[in-house]
Amino acid sequence: MSCLVDPLIRLCNKRDRVCLETKSRKEKAEMCFNHLDFNHDTFITFDEFMATEIELTEDNIHQVQAQFKKNDFDDNRRLTKDEYIKAFLDMTQMHSDDEFNLFVEAVLRSQPHSEKTLNKAGISIAPIESSDDESSE
């Protein structure tokens, strides 16, 4: 297992590793949510969620869409912080702390895809109209 962990841990600096080591899994998941919420509107849309994928192949897109829909508990096409954290913790519960930290580091290194790249892959960035239900969140 250490051969899997060691190369990736070397990519992050010592200060970042110490920062991760002092946080709970929930706090780390919250860090990931805050990172993926690129426009800081307090939720993650599908196009923001796609940042976790390096290659936008048809198979990857379908897998990520299924995962996104599964975690969008209220079916409003965006993930709240609570939805994201619950899903992230559920998905990684069986992993060791080192493996969990690798997931966190990977998310924290992710960058949003350009609108052009997303459009080319058939993913549109459409604003989502809010409803009265969501204003109370």
PDB file of C-alpha atoms in Angstrom:
ATOM      1  CA  MET A   1       0.000   0.000   0.000  1.00  0.00           C
ATOM      2  CA  SER A   2       2.837   2.418   0.735  1.00  0.00           C
ATOM      3  CA  CYS A   3       4.004   2.296  -2.904  1.00  0.00           C
ATOM      4  CA  LEU A   4       0.581   3.594  -3.883  1.00  0.00           C
ATOM      5  CA  VAL A   5       0.675   6.352  -1.289  1.00  0.00           C
ATOM      6  CA  ASP A   6       4.309   7.522  -1.350  1.00  0.00           C
ATOM      7  CA  PRO A   7       4.561   9.001  -4.887  1.00  0.00           C
ATOM      8  CA  LEU A   8       1.434  11.092  -4.445  1.00  0.00           C
ATOM      9  CA  ILE A   9       2.314  12.288  -0.955  1.00  0.00           C
ATOM     10  CA  ARG A  10       5.599  13.637  -2.291  1.00  0.00           C
ATOM     11  CA  LEU A  11       3.603  15.902  -4.598  1.00  0.00           C
ATOM     12  CA  CYS A  12       2.188  17.894  -1.730  1.00  0.00           C
ATOM     13  CA  ASN A  13       4.380  19.972   0.513  1.00  0.00           C
ATOM     14  CA  LYS A  14       5.020  19.246   4.178  1.00  0.00           C
ATOM     15  CA  ARG A  15       2.818  22.124   5.384  1.00  0.00           C
ATOM     16  CA  ASP A  16      -0.188  20.759   3.445  1.00  0.00           C
ATOM     17  CA  ARG A  17       0.311  17.235   4.840  1.00  0.00           C
ATOM     18  CA  VAL A  18       0.477  18.594   8.377  1.00  0.00           C
ATOM     19  CA  CYS A  19      -2.686  20.600   7.707  1.00  0.00           C
ATOM     20  CA  LEU A  20      -4.490  17.459   6.524  1.00  0.00           C
ATOM     21  CA  GLU A  21      -3.189  15.376   9.411  1.00  0.00           C
ATOM     22  CA  THR A  22      -4.718  17.721  11.989  1.00  0.00           C
ATOM     23  CA  LYS A  23      -8.215  17.721  10.503  1.00  0.00           C
ATOM     24  CA  SER A  24     -11.057  15.230  10.851  1.00  0.00           C
ATOM     25  CA  ARG A  25     -12.408  13.415   7.806  1.00  0.00           C
ATOM     26  CA  LYS A  26     -15.479  15.650   7.881  1.00  0.00           C
ATOM     27  CA  GLU A  27     -13.305  18.782   7.903  1.00  0.00           C
ATOM     28  CA  LYS A  28     -11.297  17.416   4.972  1.00  0.00           C
ATOM     29  CA  ALA A  29     -14.503  16.680   3.044  1.00  0.00           C
ATOM     30  CA  GLU A  30     -15.606  20.255   3.741  1.00  0.00           C
ATOM     31  CA  MET A  31     -12.272  21.513   2.379  1.00  0.00           C
ATOM     32  CA  CYS A  32     -12.974  19.524  -0.802  1.00  0.00           C
ATOM     33  CA  PHE A  33     -16.472  20.982  -1.099  1.00  0.00           C
ATOM     34  CA  ASN A  34     -15.140  24.526  -0.677  1.00  0.00           C
ATOM     35  CA  HIS A  35     -12.487  23.880  -3.301  1.00  0.00           C
ATOM     36  CA  LEU A  36     -14.948  22.478  -5.867  1.00  0.00           C
ATOM     37  CA  ASP A  37     -17.397  25.334  -5.339  1.00  0.00           C
ATOM     38  CA  PHE A  38     -15.382  27.385  -7.822  1.00  0.00           C
ATOM     39  CA  ASN A  39     -17.864  30.258  -8.040  1.00  0.00           C
ATOM     40  CA  HIS A  40     -18.474  30.297  -4.252  1.00  0.00           C
ATOM     41  CA  ASP A  41     -22.276  30.129  -4.516  1.00  0.00           C
ATOM     42  CA  THR A  42     -22.508  27.537  -1.683  1.00  0.00           C
ATOM     43  CA  PHE A  43     -23.347  24.546  -3.874  1.00  0.00           C
ATOM     44  CA  ILE A  44     -21.623  22.387  -6.473  1.00  0.00           C
ATOM     45  CA  THR A  45     -23.126  22.060  -9.934  1.00  0.00           C
ATOM     46  CA  PHE A  46     -22.377  19.179 -12.275  1.00  0.00           C
ATOM     47  CA  ASP A  47     -19.835  21.189 -14.279  1.00  0.00           C
ATOM     48  CA  GLU A  48     -17.949  22.024 -11.045  1.00  0.00           C
ATOM     49  CA  PHE A  49     -18.169  18.376  -9.958  1.00  0.00           C
ATOM     50  CA  MET A  50     -16.604  17.340 -13.274  1.00  0.00           C
ATOM     51  CA  ALA A  51     -13.336  19.017 -12.204  1.00  0.00           C
ATOM     52  CA  THR A  52     -12.505  15.790 -10.390  1.00  0.00           C
ATOM     53  CA  GLU A  53     -12.220  14.054 -13.780  1.00  0.00           C
ATOM     54  CA  ILE A  54      -9.085  14.626 -15.824  1.00  0.00           C
ATOM     55  CA  GLU A  55     -10.396  13.017 -19.002  1.00  0.00           C
ATOM     56  CA  LEU A  56     -13.879  13.847 -20.220  1.00  0.00           C
ATOM     57  CA  THR A  57     -14.563  10.586 -22.004  1.00  0.00           C
ATOM     58  CA  GLU A  58     -18.127   9.475 -22.591  1.00  0.00           C
ATOM     59  CA  ASP A  59     -17.749   6.684 -20.016  1.00  0.00           C
ATOM     60  CA  ASN A  60     -16.293   9.028 -17.379  1.00  0.00           C
ATOM     61  CA  ILE A  61     -19.054  11.554 -17.939  1.00  0.00           C
ATOM     62  CA  HIS A  62     -21.777   8.887 -17.575  1.00  0.00           C
ATOM     63  CA  GLN A  63     -20.182   7.515 -14.389  1.00  0.00           C
ATOM     64  CA  VAL A  64     -19.855  10.969 -12.858  1.00  0.00           C
ATOM     65  CA  GLN A  65     -23.435  11.870 -13.872  1.00  0.00           C
ATOM     66  CA  ALA A  66     -24.714   8.740 -12.125  1.00  0.00           C
ATOM     67  CA  GLN A  67     -22.678   9.524  -9.016  1.00  0.00           C
ATOM     68  CA  PHE A  68     -23.833  13.155  -9.033  1.00  0.00           C
ATOM     69  CA  LYS A  69     -27.517  12.184  -9.383  1.00  0.00           C
ATOM     70  CA  LYS A  70     -27.184   9.580  -6.622  1.00  0.00           C
ATOM     71  CA  ASN A  71     -25.801  12.224  -4.254  1.00  0.00           C
ATOM     72  CA  ASP A  72     -28.250  14.982  -5.219  1.00  0.00           C
ATOM     73  CA  PHE A  73     -30.760  13.862  -2.596  1.00  0.00           C
ATOM     74  CA  ASP A  74     -33.268  16.654  -3.235  1.00  0.00           C
ATOM     75  CA  ASP A  75     -32.902  16.316  -7.031  1.00  0.00           C
ATOM     76  CA  ASN A  76     -32.264  20.034  -7.632  1.00  0.00           C
ATOM     77  CA  ARG A  77     -29.244  19.479  -9.917  1.00  0.00           C
ATOM     78  CA  ARG A  78     -26.745  20.799  -7.410  1.00  0.00           C
ATOM     79  CA  LEU A  79     -25.030  19.441  -4.332  1.00  0.00           C
ATOM     80  CA  THR A  80     -25.287  21.231  -1.037  1.00  0.00           C
ATOM     81  CA  LYS A  81     -22.386  21.074   1.385  1.00  0.00           C
ATOM     82  CA  ASP A  82     -24.265  18.474   3.468  1.00  0.00           C
ATOM     83  CA  GLU A  83     -25.035  16.301   0.424  1.00  0.00           C
ATOM     84  CA  TYR A  84     -21.424  16.448  -0.764  1.00  0.00           C
ATOM     85  CA  ILE A  85     -19.905  15.716   2.647  1.00  0.00           C
ATOM     86  CA  LYS A  86     -22.252  12.777   3.292  1.00  0.00           C
ATOM     87  CA  ALA A  87     -21.515  11.296  -0.129  1.00  0.00           C
ATOM     88  CA  PHE A  88     -17.754  11.850   0.154  1.00  0.00           C
ATOM     89  CA  LEU A  89     -17.596  10.255   3.608  1.00  0.00           C
ATOM     90  CA  ASP A  90     -19.829   7.327   2.571  1.00  0.00           C
ATOM     91  CA  MET A  91     -17.735   6.710  -0.546  1.00  0.00           C
ATOM     92  CA  THR A  92     -14.441   6.703   1.370  1.00  0.00           C
ATOM     93  CA  GLN A  93     -15.427   5.099   4.679  1.00  0.00           C
ATOM     94  CA  MET A  94     -13.687   1.797   3.898  1.00  0.00           C
ATOM     95  CA  HIS A  95     -10.372   3.477   3.034  1.00  0.00           C
ATOM     96  CA  SER A  96      -7.427   3.892   5.365  1.00  0.00           C
ATOM     97  CA  ASP A  97      -6.507   7.396   6.487  1.00  0.00           C
ATOM     98  CA  ASP A  98      -3.611   7.463   3.995  1.00  0.00           C
ATOM     99  CA  GLU A  99      -5.910   6.475   1.124  1.00  0.00           C
ATOM    100  CA  PHE A 100      -8.535   8.974   2.265  1.00  0.00           C
ATOM    101  CA  ASN A 101      -5.903  11.725   2.295  1.00  0.00           C
ATOM    102  CA  LEU A 102      -4.926  10.814  -1.266  1.00  0.00           C
ATOM    103  CA  PHE A 103      -8.537  11.343  -2.359  1.00  0.00           C
ATOM    104  CA  VAL A 104      -8.597  14.688  -0.583  1.00  0.00           C
ATOM    105  CA  GLU A 105      -5.290  15.777  -2.112  1.00  0.00           C
ATOM    106  CA  ALA A 106      -6.506  14.799  -5.584  1.00  0.00           C
ATOM    107  CA  VAL A 107      -9.677  16.861  -5.188  1.00  0.00           C
ATOM    108  CA  LEU A 108      -7.733  19.817  -3.801  1.00  0.00           C
ATOM    109  CA  ARG A 109      -5.465  19.736  -6.873  1.00  0.00           C
ATOM    110  CA  SER A 110      -8.369  19.660  -9.337  1.00  0.00           C
ATOM    111  CA  GLN A 111      -9.079  22.631 -11.562  1.00  0.00           C
ATOM    112  CA  PRO A 112     -12.301  23.512 -13.375  1.00  0.00           C
ATOM    113  CA  HIS A 113     -12.584  22.592 -17.028  1.00  0.00           C
ATOM    114  CA  SER A 114     -13.052  25.477 -19.417  1.00  0.00           C
ATOM    115  CA  GLU A 115     -16.528  26.145 -20.741  1.00  0.00           C
ATOM    116  CA  LYS A 116     -15.242  25.279 -24.223  1.00  0.00           C
ATOM    117  CA  THR A 117     -13.940  21.888 -23.046  1.00  0.00           C
ATOM    118  CA  LEU A 118     -17.178  21.122 -21.215  1.00  0.00           C
ATOM    119  CA  ASN A 119     -19.294  22.135 -24.209  1.00  0.00           C
ATOM    120  CA  LYS A 120     -17.162  19.961 -26.491  1.00  0.00           C
ATOM    121  CA  ALA A 121     -17.906  17.032 -24.153  1.00  0.00           C
ATOM    122  CA  GLY A 122     -21.640  17.837 -24.293  1.00  0.00           C
ATOM    123  CA  ILE A 123     -21.813  19.405 -20.830  1.00  0.00           C
ATOM    124  CA  SER A 124     -23.491  22.783 -20.673  1.00  0.00           C
ATOM    125  CA  ILE A 125     -23.035  25.353 -17.967  1.00  0.00           C
ATOM    126  CA  ALA A 126     -26.546  26.540 -17.421  1.00  0.00           C
ATOM    127  CA  PRO A 127     -27.630  28.710 -14.527  1.00  0.00           C
ATOM    128  CA  ILE A 128     -30.017  26.975 -12.181  1.00  0.00           C
ATOM    129  CA  GLU A 129     -32.994  29.007 -11.092  1.00  0.00           C
ATOM    130  CA  SER A 130     -33.505  28.958  -7.362  1.00  0.00           C
ATOM    131  CA  SER A 131     -36.837  28.158  -5.791  1.00  0.00           C
ATOM    132  CA  ASP A 132     -38.397  29.352  -2.551  1.00  0.00           C
ATOM    133  CA  ASP A 133     -37.436  26.035  -0.910  1.00  0.00           C
ATOM    134  CA  GLU A 134     -33.749  26.627  -1.517  1.00  0.00           C
ATOM    135  CA  SER A 135     -33.641  30.144  -0.143  1.00  0.00           C
ATOM    136  CA  SER A 136     -34.109  28.778   3.370  1.00  0.00           C
ATOM    137  CA  GLU A 137     -31.049  26.489   3.182  1.00  0.00           C
TER     138      GLU A 137
END
